[in-house]
């Protein structure tokens, strides 16, 4: 203990030139910068310590006073000491708490180490006296089918099964471990108990670990819930592939509130989630439904090339690349090739990727998307509109006729209802009048006028207000592609259509195609296009031309509407958009 009669120890603090780094010692020649740091280094535990402060460069100097007074050391004021002491005591409490937490953490770590060491001594073996388990998918529920399969596999009839999957959810409670497995087909609630929960593998089980579980299927007790109202009571399990935990756990890598770019970087993990996988399953069902519907309409599927040397929708959106020394592009649309199939194959369709190089970051644009395109021969414009409406409604009916898919759609978009028929039909000129009446401006903030290319925002606002599917038809020729046929009753416009859906906007674009040689050649000239690369397309007008038309539907936009997704990026397996080509 310090002698009460000993001289006070002075600690120096210069707020201007002092330092709180390790080089400072609190002496007059090496002062500290802050009073708090001085207290931390030299606690105020004895009255023999005095804290002297100054501002050697910026301290106030009274009028007429010698500036050297700023260099004088003065005891810290009571208010400064009170404030610094309060901060010092807070730091001390925090340090004590951290020390206690560290001690407890160390004790818990030691307890866990001992538990894990003990768990390693618990070895489980399958009871070979039990019936041989029969493997089932996680969505297979009929016990009679399970018994039948077990007999087919030479096992004793029963309900003992073997399931394989990954841990989707995990919960421990009073000597029990509840595991929800998923295998891409369904989910199954499994219950581990007894020695099973005492093993090292059970204690260290992590989400996404793949495993096999053997056991007996039982009905879920009253007041309890489980997928498909059944649960598996395990009598044996094996770990197949461990999943990382702690800081590398999947819930850390793809947290629900993670930045969108982080989620896109880890799309391969996001796809394991229930929502993302549900969208992909609906996507597969929609593709099946489109193919089935086209087959019902006696339309043949073809597969046009993705590497082309002609443009369809304008050169500004082409991805260009070198093709053995020649200029080539990734296709914007397979339409021109589909037209060449009509004479020999009849009505045709394709489901292929299309590529657009527009640098747009809106929620409905992708650089690569799945394009469902169709071409119909010997039709009128009205025939085509009726066909598009019938196809879309039939697809929806088929998708909702599948119980599991219908359930997924309801979960993803509880408010979804099939659209009423007939769809509303509105000419472009009438849409311009509607936008003017409702004070919805164009992209320049001015009143819409005939000839404007209705922007995405205005188009979507109109669709959302009307809140019903719209066939928007008869666009001016100047804002549409060169090949679109003019309306014979008004040559200012084309026989063209966009199908608009609430919440998304344009989903389908289509038109009648020019079927006259001279008209098409004039269109090339009007657009300043060299017709030579299109010889194979133009020849269709030379050898038995016919009135024909077609359309393209963006699958991801269709899904965004049906599944209630905010952006089409959620509807693509690995979305490609401006500056995003990974993973």
Coordinates of C-alpha atoms in Angstrom, one line a residue:
X1 CA 0.0 0.0 0.0
X2 CA 1.3 3.5 -0.9
X3 CA 2.5 5.6 2.0
X4 CA -0.1 8.4 2.7
X5 CA 2.8 10.8 3.2
X6 CA 4.5 10.0 -0.1
X7 CA 4.5 12.7 -2.7
X8 CA 1.7 12.4 -5.3
X9 CA 2.3 10.7 -8.6
X10 CA 1.6 12.9 -11.5
X11 CA 0.1 11.5 -14.7
X12 CA 0.1 13.9 -17.7
X13 CA -2.5 14.2 -20.4
X14 CA -2.0 16.5 -23.4
X15 CA -5.2 16.6 -25.5
X16 CA -3.3 18.0 -28.5
X17 CA 0.0 16.3 -28.8
X18 CA -0.4 13.4 -26.4
X19 CA -0.8 9.7 -27.5
X20 CA -2.8 6.7 -26.3
X21 CA -0.5 4.4 -28.2
X22 CA 1.9 2.0 -26.4
X23 CA 4.8 4.5 -26.8
X24 CA 3.1 6.9 -24.3
X25 CA 3.9 6.5 -20.6
X26 CA 2.0 9.3 -19.0
X27 CA 5.1 11.3 -18.2
X28 CA 5.5 14.9 -19.0
X29 CA 7.7 14.1 -21.9
X30 CA 5.4 11.3 -23.2
X31 CA 1.8 12.3 -22.1
X32 CA -1.4 10.5 -22.8
X33 CA -4.0 12.0 -25.1
X34 CA -7.2 11.2 -23.1
X35 CA -8.1 11.2 -19.5
X36 CA -9.9 7.9 -19.9
X37 CA -6.8 6.2 -21.2
X38 CA -4.9 7.6 -18.3
X39 CA -7.4 6.1 -15.8
X40 CA -7.2 2.8 -17.6
X41 CA -3.4 2.7 -17.4
X42 CA -3.2 4.2 -13.9
X43 CA -6.5 3.4 -12.0
X44 CA -7.6 6.0 -9.4
X45 CA -7.1 3.6 -6.5
X46 CA -5.0 5.9 -4.4
X47 CA -5.2 9.6 -3.5
X48 CA -1.5 9.9 -4.3
X49 CA -2.3 10.0 -8.1
X50 CA -3.0 13.3 -9.7
X51 CA -4.0 13.8 -13.3
X52 CA -2.6 16.9 -14.9
X53 CA -4.1 18.1 -18.2
X54 CA -3.5 20.7 -20.8
X55 CA -4.1 21.7 -24.4
X56 CA -0.6 22.7 -25.5
X57 CA -1.6 24.0 -29.0
X58 CA -5.3 24.9 -29.0
X59 CA -6.0 26.0 -25.4
X60 CA -7.7 29.3 -24.9
X61 CA -5.6 32.3 -24.1
X62 CA -7.2 35.3 -22.3
X63 CA -6.8 38.7 -23.8
X64 CA -3.5 40.2 -22.9
X65 CA -2.3 36.9 -21.4
X66 CA 1.0 35.3 -22.2
X67 CA 0.4 32.4 -24.7
X68 CA 2.8 30.3 -22.7
X69 CA 0.1 29.7 -20.2
X70 CA -1.2 27.0 -22.5
X71 CA 1.8 25.0 -21.6
X72 CA 1.0 24.9 -17.9
X73 CA -0.3 21.6 -16.4
X74 CA -3.5 21.9 -14.4
X75 CA -5.4 19.2 -12.4
X76 CA -8.3 17.7 -14.4
X77 CA -11.5 19.5 -13.6
X78 CA -14.2 17.8 -11.4
X79 CA -16.6 17.5 -14.4
X80 CA -13.9 15.9 -16.6
X81 CA -12.9 13.5 -13.8
X82 CA -16.6 12.6 -13.2
X83 CA -17.2 11.9 -16.9
X84 CA -13.9 9.9 -17.4
X85 CA -14.5 8.0 -14.2
X86 CA -18.0 6.9 -15.3
X87 CA -16.6 5.7 -18.6
X88 CA -13.7 4.0 -16.8
X89 CA -16.1 2.1 -14.4
X90 CA -18.2 1.1 -17.4
X91 CA -15.1 -0.4 -19.1
X92 CA -14.2 -2.2 -15.9
X93 CA -17.7 -3.7 -15.7
X94 CA -17.6 -4.8 -19.3
X95 CA -14.2 -6.3 -18.9
X96 CA -15.4 -8.2 -15.8
X97 CA -18.5 -9.4 -17.7
X98 CA -16.3 -10.5 -20.6
X99 CA -14.0 -12.3 -18.2
X100 CA -17.0 -14.1 -16.6
X101 CA -18.4 -15.0 -20.0
X102 CA -15.0 -16.3 -21.1
X103 CA -14.8 -18.5 -18.0
X104 CA -18.3 -19.8 -18.6
X105 CA -17.6 -20.4 -22.3
X106 CA -14.4 -22.3 -21.3
X107 CA -16.4 -24.4 -18.8
X108 CA -19.1 -25.1 -21.4
X109 CA -16.5 -26.0 -24.0
X110 CA -14.9 -28.4 -21.5
X111 CA -18.3 -29.9 -20.7
X112 CA -19.1 -30.4 -24.4
X113 CA -15.7 -31.9 -25.0
X114 CA -16.4 -34.5 -22.3
X115 CA -19.8 -35.1 -23.6
X116 CA -18.4 -35.6 -27.1
X117 CA -15.7 -37.9 -25.8
X118 CA -18.3 -40.0 -24.0
X119 CA -20.6 -40.0 -27.1
X120 CA -17.8 -41.5 -29.2
X121 CA -17.9 -44.6 -27.0
X122 CA -21.6 -45.1 -27.9
X123 CA -21.8 -47.4 -30.9
X124 CA -25.2 -48.3 -32.5
X125 CA -25.7 -51.3 -34.7
X126 CA -28.7 -52.2 -36.7
X127 CA -30.9 -54.9 -35.1
X128 CA -30.8 -57.7 -37.7
X129 CA -33.7 -59.5 -36.1
X130 CA -36.0 -56.7 -37.3
X131 CA -37.7 -56.9 -40.7
X132 CA -35.5 -55.8 -43.6
X133 CA -36.3 -52.1 -44.3
X134 CA -37.6 -51.2 -47.8
X135 CA -36.4 -48.0 -49.3
X136 CA -39.0 -45.3 -50.0
X137 CA -39.0 -41.8 -51.3
X138 CA -40.0 -39.2 -48.7
X139 CA -43.3 -38.5 -50.5
X140 CA -44.5 -42.1 -50.5
X141 CA -47.2 -42.5 -48.0
X142 CA -49.4 -45.5 -48.9
X143 CA -48.5 -48.3 -46.3
X144 CA -50.0 -51.0 -48.5
X145 CA -47.6 -50.0 -51.3
X146 CA -44.8 -50.1 -48.9
X147 CA -45.7 -53.6 -47.8
X148 CA -46.1 -54.7 -51.4
X149 CA -42.7 -53.4 -52.3
X150 CA -41.1 -55.0 -49.2
X151 CA -42.5 -58.4 -50.4
X152 CA -41.2 -57.8 -53.9
X153 CA -37.8 -57.1 -52.5
X154 CA -37.9 -60.4 -50.4
X155 CA -38.3 -58.6 -47.1
X156 CA -40.9 -59.5 -44.5
X157 CA -44.1 -57.6 -44.9
X158 CA -44.3 -54.6 -42.6
X159 CA -43.9 -50.9 -42.3
X160 CA -40.1 -50.7 -41.5
X161 CA -38.5 -48.4 -44.1
X162 CA -35.2 -46.9 -45.1
X163 CA -35.2 -43.3 -46.1
X164 CA -32.4 -41.2 -47.4
X165 CA -32.2 -37.4 -47.5
X166 CA -30.7 -34.3 -46.1
X167 CA -31.5 -32.6 -42.8
X168 CA -33.9 -29.7 -43.6
X169 CA -34.8 -28.9 -40.0
X170 CA -33.4 -30.0 -36.6
X171 CA -34.6 -29.7 -33.1
X172 CA -33.5 -31.4 -29.7
X173 CA -35.8 -31.8 -26.7
X174 CA -35.6 -33.9 -23.6
X175 CA -33.6 -36.9 -24.9
X176 CA -35.3 -36.7 -28.3
X177 CA -34.0 -35.3 -31.6
X178 CA -36.6 -34.3 -34.2
X179 CA -35.2 -34.3 -37.8
X180 CA -37.1 -33.3 -40.9
X181 CA -35.5 -34.9 -43.9
X182 CA -35.9 -33.8 -47.5
X183 CA -34.9 -35.6 -50.7
X184 CA -36.3 -33.3 -53.4
X185 CA -39.5 -35.3 -53.6
X186 CA -40.9 -34.5 -50.2
X187 CA -40.3 -34.1 -46.5
X188 CA -40.5 -36.6 -43.7
X189 CA -40.5 -36.0 -39.9
X190 CA -38.1 -38.5 -38.1
X191 CA -37.8 -39.1 -34.4
X192 CA -34.5 -40.2 -32.8
X193 CA -34.6 -41.5 -29.3
X194 CA -32.8 -43.8 -26.8
X195 CA -29.1 -44.6 -27.5
X196 CA -29.5 -43.0 -31.0
X197 CA -29.4 -39.5 -29.5
X198 CA -26.4 -40.3 -27.4
X199 CA -24.1 -40.9 -30.3
X200 CA -21.4 -38.5 -31.5
X201 CA -23.1 -38.4 -34.9
X202 CA -26.4 -37.3 -33.3
X203 CA -24.9 -34.7 -31.0
X204 CA -23.0 -33.1 -33.8
X205 CA -25.8 -33.3 -36.4
X206 CA -26.0 -30.2 -38.6
X207 CA -28.5 -28.9 -41.1
X208 CA -28.0 -30.2 -44.7
X209 CA -26.2 -33.3 -43.5
X210 CA -27.1 -36.3 -45.7
X211 CA -28.1 -39.4 -43.8
X212 CA -30.0 -42.7 -44.0
X213 CA -32.6 -43.6 -41.3
X214 CA -34.3 -46.9 -40.7
X215 CA -37.4 -47.2 -38.7
X216 CA -41.2 -47.7 -38.4
X217 CA -43.8 -45.4 -40.0
X218 CA -46.4 -44.2 -37.5
X219 CA -49.3 -41.8 -37.6
X220 CA -48.7 -38.4 -36.0
X221 CA -50.2 -38.2 -32.4
X222 CA -53.2 -35.9 -32.0
X223 CA -52.5 -32.2 -31.8
X224 CA -49.2 -32.7 -33.6
X225 CA -48.3 -31.8 -37.1
X226 CA -45.9 -33.3 -39.6
X227 CA -45.5 -33.5 -43.4
X228 CA -48.3 -35.8 -44.8
X229 CA -49.4 -36.6 -41.2
X230 CA -46.8 -39.3 -40.6
X231 CA -43.5 -39.7 -38.9
X232 CA -40.7 -42.2 -38.8
X233 CA -39.6 -43.6 -35.5
X234 CA -36.0 -44.5 -36.0
X235 CA -34.2 -47.6 -34.8
X236 CA -31.0 -47.0 -36.7
X237 CA -29.3 -44.2 -38.7
X238 CA -26.1 -43.6 -40.6
X239 CA -24.4 -40.3 -41.6
X240 CA -23.6 -40.2 -45.3
X241 CA -22.2 -36.7 -45.8
X242 CA -21.6 -34.2 -43.0
X243 CA -22.6 -30.6 -43.5
X244 CA -20.5 -27.7 -42.2
X245 CA -21.7 -26.0 -39.0
X246 CA -20.8 -23.0 -36.9
X247 CA -19.6 -20.1 -39.0
X248 CA -19.8 -22.1 -42.2
X249 CA -23.4 -23.3 -41.5
X250 CA -25.8 -22.9 -44.4
X251 CA -28.0 -20.7 -42.4
X252 CA -25.0 -18.3 -41.9
X253 CA -24.0 -18.4 -45.6
X254 CA -27.5 -17.7 -46.9
X255 CA -29.3 -15.9 -44.0
X256 CA -32.8 -14.8 -44.7
X257 CA -31.8 -11.1 -44.4
X258 CA -28.6 -11.4 -46.4
X259 CA -27.7 -8.9 -49.1
X260 CA -29.3 -9.9 -52.5
X261 CA -25.9 -10.1 -54.2
X262 CA -24.7 -12.5 -51.4
X263 CA -27.7 -14.7 -52.1
X264 CA -27.0 -14.6 -55.9
X265 CA -23.3 -15.6 -55.1
X266 CA -24.6 -18.5 -53.1
X267 CA -27.5 -19.4 -55.4
X268 CA -26.4 -23.1 -55.2
X269 CA -27.3 -23.0 -51.5
X270 CA -30.4 -20.8 -51.8
X271 CA -31.9 -23.5 -54.1
X272 CA -31.9 -25.9 -51.1
X273 CA -34.5 -23.6 -49.4
X274 CA -38.2 -24.5 -49.5
X275 CA -39.2 -21.3 -51.4
X276 CA -36.6 -21.5 -54.1
X277 CA -37.1 -25.2 -54.7
X278 CA -40.9 -24.8 -54.8
X279 CA -40.5 -22.2 -57.6
X280 CA -38.3 -24.6 -59.5
X281 CA -40.8 -27.4 -59.1
X282 CA -43.6 -25.2 -60.4
X283 CA -41.4 -24.2 -63.3
X284 CA -40.9 -27.8 -64.2
X285 CA -44.7 -28.4 -64.0
X286 CA -45.4 -25.3 -66.2
X287 CA -42.9 -26.6 -68.8
X288 CA -44.7 -30.0 -68.8
X289 CA -48.0 -28.3 -69.2
X290 CA -46.9 -26.2 -72.1
X291 CA -45.5 -29.2 -73.9
X292 CA -48.7 -31.2 -73.2
X293 CA -50.9 -28.3 -74.4
X294 CA -49.0 -27.8 -77.6
X295 CA -49.2 -31.6 -78.3
X296 CA -52.9 -31.4 -77.7
X297 CA -53.0 -28.8 -80.4
X298 CA -51.0 -30.9 -82.8
X299 CA -48.0 -28.7 -82.7
X300 CA -44.5 -30.2 -83.2
X301 CA -41.5 -29.3 -81.0
X302 CA -38.3 -28.3 -82.9
X303 CA -34.9 -27.1 -81.6
X304 CA -33.6 -24.1 -83.6
X305 CA -29.9 -22.9 -83.2
X306 CA -28.8 -20.6 -80.5
X307 CA -25.8 -19.3 -82.6
X308 CA -27.0 -17.1 -85.5
X309 CA -25.9 -14.4 -88.0
X310 CA -29.1 -12.5 -88.2
X311 CA -31.0 -10.2 -85.8
X312 CA -34.7 -10.3 -84.9
X313 CA -35.4 -7.6 -82.4
X314 CA -32.7 -5.0 -83.1
X315 CA -28.9 -4.9 -83.1
X316 CA -28.5 -3.0 -79.8
X317 CA -29.5 -6.1 -77.7
X318 CA -27.3 -8.7 -79.5
X319 CA -24.5 -10.6 -77.8
X320 CA -21.8 -10.7 -80.4
X321 CA -19.0 -13.3 -80.7
X322 CA -16.4 -14.6 -83.1
X323 CA -17.4 -17.7 -84.9
X324 CA -14.4 -19.2 -86.7
X325 CA -13.4 -15.7 -88.0
X326 CA -17.0 -14.6 -88.8
X327 CA -19.3 -12.4 -86.8
X328 CA -22.1 -14.2 -85.0
X329 CA -24.6 -13.7 -82.3
X330 CA -26.5 -15.5 -79.5
X331 CA -30.1 -15.6 -80.6
X332 CA -32.7 -13.1 -79.5
X333 CA -35.5 -15.3 -80.7
X334 CA -36.0 -18.5 -82.7
X335 CA -39.0 -17.0 -84.6
X336 CA -37.4 -16.7 -88.0
X337 CA -36.3 -20.4 -87.9
X338 CA -39.8 -21.5 -86.7
X339 CA -41.3 -19.8 -89.7
X340 CA -39.2 -21.9 -92.1
X341 CA -40.6 -25.1 -90.5
X342 CA -44.3 -24.4 -91.2
X343 CA -44.4 -25.7 -94.8
X344 CA -43.2 -29.2 -93.9
X345 CA -43.9 -29.6 -90.3
X346 CA -47.1 -27.6 -89.7
X347 CA -47.6 -25.6 -86.5
X348 CA -44.4 -25.7 -84.4
X349 CA -43.1 -24.6 -81.1
X350 CA -39.7 -24.5 -79.3
X351 CA -38.6 -24.1 -75.7
X352 CA -35.1 -22.7 -75.9
X353 CA -32.9 -20.0 -74.3
X354 CA -32.9 -16.5 -75.8
X355 CA -30.4 -13.8 -75.1
X356 CA -30.8 -10.0 -74.8
X357 CA -27.8 -7.7 -74.2
X358 CA -29.8 -4.7 -73.0
X359 CA -28.2 -3.3 -69.8
X360 CA -31.4 -3.3 -67.8
X361 CA -31.6 -4.0 -64.1
X362 CA -35.4 -4.0 -63.8
X363 CA -37.1 -6.8 -61.9
X364 CA -38.5 -8.3 -65.1
X365 CA -35.4 -8.4 -67.3
X366 CA -32.8 -11.2 -67.7
X367 CA -29.9 -11.5 -70.1
X368 CA -30.7 -15.2 -70.7
X369 CA -34.2 -16.5 -70.3
X370 CA -36.3 -19.4 -71.4
X371 CA -38.3 -18.5 -74.4
X372 CA -41.5 -20.5 -75.3
X373 CA -42.2 -19.7 -79.0
X374 CA -44.7 -20.9 -81.4
X375 CA -45.6 -20.3 -85.1
X376 CA -49.0 -21.1 -86.6
X377 CA -49.8 -21.5 -90.3
X378 CA -52.9 -20.4 -92.3
X379 CA -54.4 -18.2 -89.5
X380 CA -55.9 -14.8 -89.0
X381 CA -54.9 -12.3 -86.3
X382 CA -58.1 -13.1 -84.4
X383 CA -57.2 -16.8 -84.6
X384 CA -53.9 -16.2 -83.0
X385 CA -55.3 -14.2 -80.2
X386 CA -57.8 -16.9 -79.4
X387 CA -55.1 -19.5 -79.6
X388 CA -52.8 -17.6 -77.1
X389 CA -55.6 -17.2 -74.6
X390 CA -56.6 -20.9 -74.9
X391 CA -53.0 -22.1 -74.5
X392 CA -52.3 -20.0 -71.4
X393 CA -55.6 -21.0 -69.7
X394 CA -55.1 -24.7 -70.5
X395 CA -51.5 -24.6 -69.1
X396 CA -52.8 -23.0 -65.9
X397 CA -55.5 -25.7 -65.6
X398 CA -53.0 -28.5 -66.1
X399 CA -50.6 -27.1 -63.5
X400 CA -53.3 -26.7 -60.9
X401 CA -54.6 -30.2 -61.6
X402 CA -51.4 -31.6 -60.1
X403 CA -52.1 -31.6 -56.3
X404 CA -48.5 -31.1 -55.2
X405 CA -47.9 -28.3 -57.7
X406 CA -51.2 -26.6 -56.9
X407 CA -50.2 -26.7 -53.2
X408 CA -46.9 -25.1 -54.1
X409 CA -48.6 -22.3 -56.1
X410 CA -50.9 -21.6 -53.1
X411 CA -48.0 -21.4 -50.7
X412 CA -46.0 -19.1 -53.0
X413 CA -49.0 -17.0 -54.1
X414 CA -52.0 -17.4 -51.9
X415 CA -54.0 -14.8 -53.9
X416 CA -53.5 -16.5 -57.3
X417 CA -56.7 -17.4 -59.2
X418 CA -56.9 -18.5 -62.8
X419 CA -57.8 -15.5 -65.1
X420 CA -61.3 -15.2 -66.4
X421 CA -62.0 -15.6 -70.1
X422 CA -62.2 -13.8 -72.4
X423 CA -59.2 -11.6 -71.8
X424 CA -59.7 -7.9 -72.3
X425 CA -58.7 -6.7 -75.7
X426 CA -57.4 -3.1 -76.0
X427 CA -55.9 -1.4 -79.1
X428 CA -52.7 0.6 -78.6
X429 CA -54.5 3.8 -79.6
X430 CA -57.1 3.1 -76.9
X431 CA -54.4 2.4 -74.3
X432 CA -52.8 5.8 -75.1
X433 CA -56.2 7.5 -74.5
X434 CA -56.5 5.5 -71.2
X435 CA -53.1 6.6 -70.0
X436 CA -53.9 10.3 -70.8
X437 CA -57.2 10.0 -69.0
X438 CA -55.5 8.6 -65.9
X439 CA -52.7 11.1 -65.9
X440 CA -49.9 8.5 -66.4
X441 CA -47.0 10.3 -68.2
X442 CA -44.5 8.8 -70.6
X443 CA -40.8 8.3 -69.8
X444 CA -40.1 12.0 -70.4
X445 CA -42.8 13.0 -67.9
X446 CA -45.0 14.3 -70.6
X447 CA -48.5 13.3 -71.7
X448 CA -48.6 10.1 -73.8
X449 CA -49.2 10.5 -77.5
X450 CA -49.7 8.2 -80.5
X451 CA -46.4 6.8 -81.5
X452 CA -44.9 6.6 -78.0
X453 CA -43.3 3.2 -77.0
X454 CA -45.3 2.7 -73.8
X455 CA -42.7 2.3 -71.1
X456 CA -42.6 -0.6 -68.6
X457 CA -43.7 1.5 -65.6
X458 CA -46.7 3.0 -67.4
X459 CA -47.7 -0.3 -68.9
X460 CA -47.5 -2.1 -65.5
X461 CA -49.4 0.6 -63.8
X462 CA -52.2 0.4 -66.3
X463 CA -52.3 -3.4 -66.0
X464 CA -52.3 -3.3 -62.2
X465 CA -55.2 -0.7 -62.1
X466 CA -57.3 -2.7 -64.6
X467 CA -56.2 -5.8 -62.6
X468 CA -56.9 -8.3 -65.4
X469 CA -55.1 -9.9 -68.3
X470 CA -55.0 -7.5 -71.3
X471 CA -54.4 -8.2 -75.0
X472 CA -52.7 -4.9 -76.1
X473 CA -52.9 -4.9 -79.9
X474 CA -52.2 -2.9 -83.1
X475 CA -48.9 -1.2 -82.2
X476 CA -47.5 1.5 -84.6
X477 CA -45.1 0.0 -87.2
X478 CA -42.3 2.4 -86.2
X479 CA -42.0 0.8 -82.7
X480 CA -42.3 -2.8 -83.8
X481 CA -40.0 -5.3 -85.6
X482 CA -39.6 -5.2 -89.4
X483 CA -41.4 -8.5 -90.1
X484 CA -44.7 -7.6 -88.5
X485 CA -47.6 -7.4 -90.9
X486 CA -49.6 -4.2 -91.2
X487 CA -53.2 -4.0 -90.4
X488 CA -55.0 -3.7 -93.8
X489 CA -57.6 -1.4 -92.2
X490 CA -55.0 1.0 -90.8
X491 CA -51.6 0.7 -92.3
X492 CA -50.1 2.9 -89.6
X493 CA -50.3 -0.1 -87.2
X494 CA -49.3 -3.7 -87.2
X495 CA -51.3 -6.9 -86.4
X496 CA -49.3 -7.3 -83.2
X497 CA -50.1 -8.1 -79.6
X498 CA -48.5 -7.9 -76.1
X499 CA -50.2 -9.9 -73.4
X500 CA -50.0 -8.0 -70.1
X501 CA -50.5 -9.5 -66.7
X502 CA -51.1 -7.7 -63.3
X503 CA -47.9 -7.4 -61.2
X504 CA -45.6 -8.3 -64.1
X505 CA -46.6 -6.5 -67.3
X506 CA -45.7 -8.0 -70.6
X507 CA -45.5 -11.8 -70.7
X508 CA -46.2 -12.6 -74.4
X509 CA -45.3 -10.7 -77.5
X510 CA -46.6 -11.8 -80.9
X511 CA -47.8 -10.8 -84.4
X512 CA -48.8 -11.8 -87.8
X513 CA -45.8 -12.1 -90.1
X514 CA -45.4 -10.4 -93.5
X515 CA -46.3 -13.1 -96.1
X516 CA -45.8 -11.0 -99.2
X517 CA -42.4 -10.9 -100.9
X518 CA -42.6 -7.2 -102.0
X519 CA -43.8 -6.1 -98.6
X520 CA -40.9 -7.8 -96.8
X521 CA -38.3 -6.4 -99.2
X522 CA -39.7 -2.9 -98.7
X523 CA -39.5 -3.5 -94.9
X524 CA -35.8 -4.4 -95.2
X525 CA -35.2 -1.2 -97.2
X526 CA -37.2 0.9 -94.7
X527 CA -35.1 -0.4 -91.8
X528 CA -31.8 -0.1 -93.8
X529 CA -31.2 -3.8 -93.5
X530 CA -29.3 -5.9 -96.1
X531 CA -31.7 -8.7 -97.2
X532 CA -28.9 -11.0 -98.3
X533 CA -28.2 -12.7 -94.9
X534 CA -32.0 -13.3 -94.6
X535 CA -32.2 -15.1 -98.0
X536 CA -33.4 -18.3 -96.2
X537 CA -36.1 -16.4 -94.4
X538 CA -37.2 -14.4 -97.5
X539 CA -37.5 -17.6 -99.6
X540 CA -40.6 -18.5 -97.5
X541 CA -42.4 -15.8 -99.5
X542 CA -41.2 -17.2 -102.8
X543 CA -42.3 -20.9 -102.4
X544 CA -45.9 -21.1 -101.5
X545 CA -46.4 -18.2 -99.0
X546 CA -49.3 -18.3 -96.5
X547 CA -50.8 -16.1 -93.8
X548 CA -49.1 -17.0 -90.6
X549 CA -48.2 -15.6 -87.2
X550 CA -46.6 -16.5 -83.9
X551 CA -45.6 -15.4 -80.5
X552 CA -43.0 -15.7 -77.8
X553 CA -43.7 -16.2 -74.0
X554 CA -41.1 -15.5 -71.4
X555 CA -41.2 -18.4 -69.0
X556 CA -39.7 -16.5 -66.0
X557 CA -42.2 -13.7 -66.4
X558 CA -45.1 -16.2 -66.5
X559 CA -43.8 -17.8 -63.4
X560 CA -43.3 -14.5 -61.6
X561 CA -47.0 -13.8 -62.2
X562 CA -48.2 -17.2 -61.3
X563 CA -46.0 -17.7 -58.2
X564 CA -46.2 -14.1 -57.0
X565 CA -42.5 -13.4 -57.2
X566 CA -41.1 -9.9 -57.0
X567 CA -38.5 -10.4 -59.7
X568 CA -38.0 -12.9 -62.6
X569 CA -34.6 -13.7 -61.1
X570 CA -36.3 -15.8 -58.5
X571 CA -37.8 -17.9 -61.4
X572 CA -34.5 -18.8 -63.0
X573 CA -32.3 -21.7 -61.8
X574 CA -29.1 -19.5 -62.1
X575 CA -30.2 -16.0 -63.2
X576 CA -28.1 -14.1 -65.8
X577 CA -28.5 -10.4 -65.8
X578 CA -26.3 -7.3 -66.3
X579 CA -22.9 -7.9 -64.7
X580 CA -24.0 -11.3 -63.3
X581 CA -22.7 -14.5 -64.9
X582 CA -21.8 -16.5 -61.7
X583 CA -22.1 -19.0 -60.3

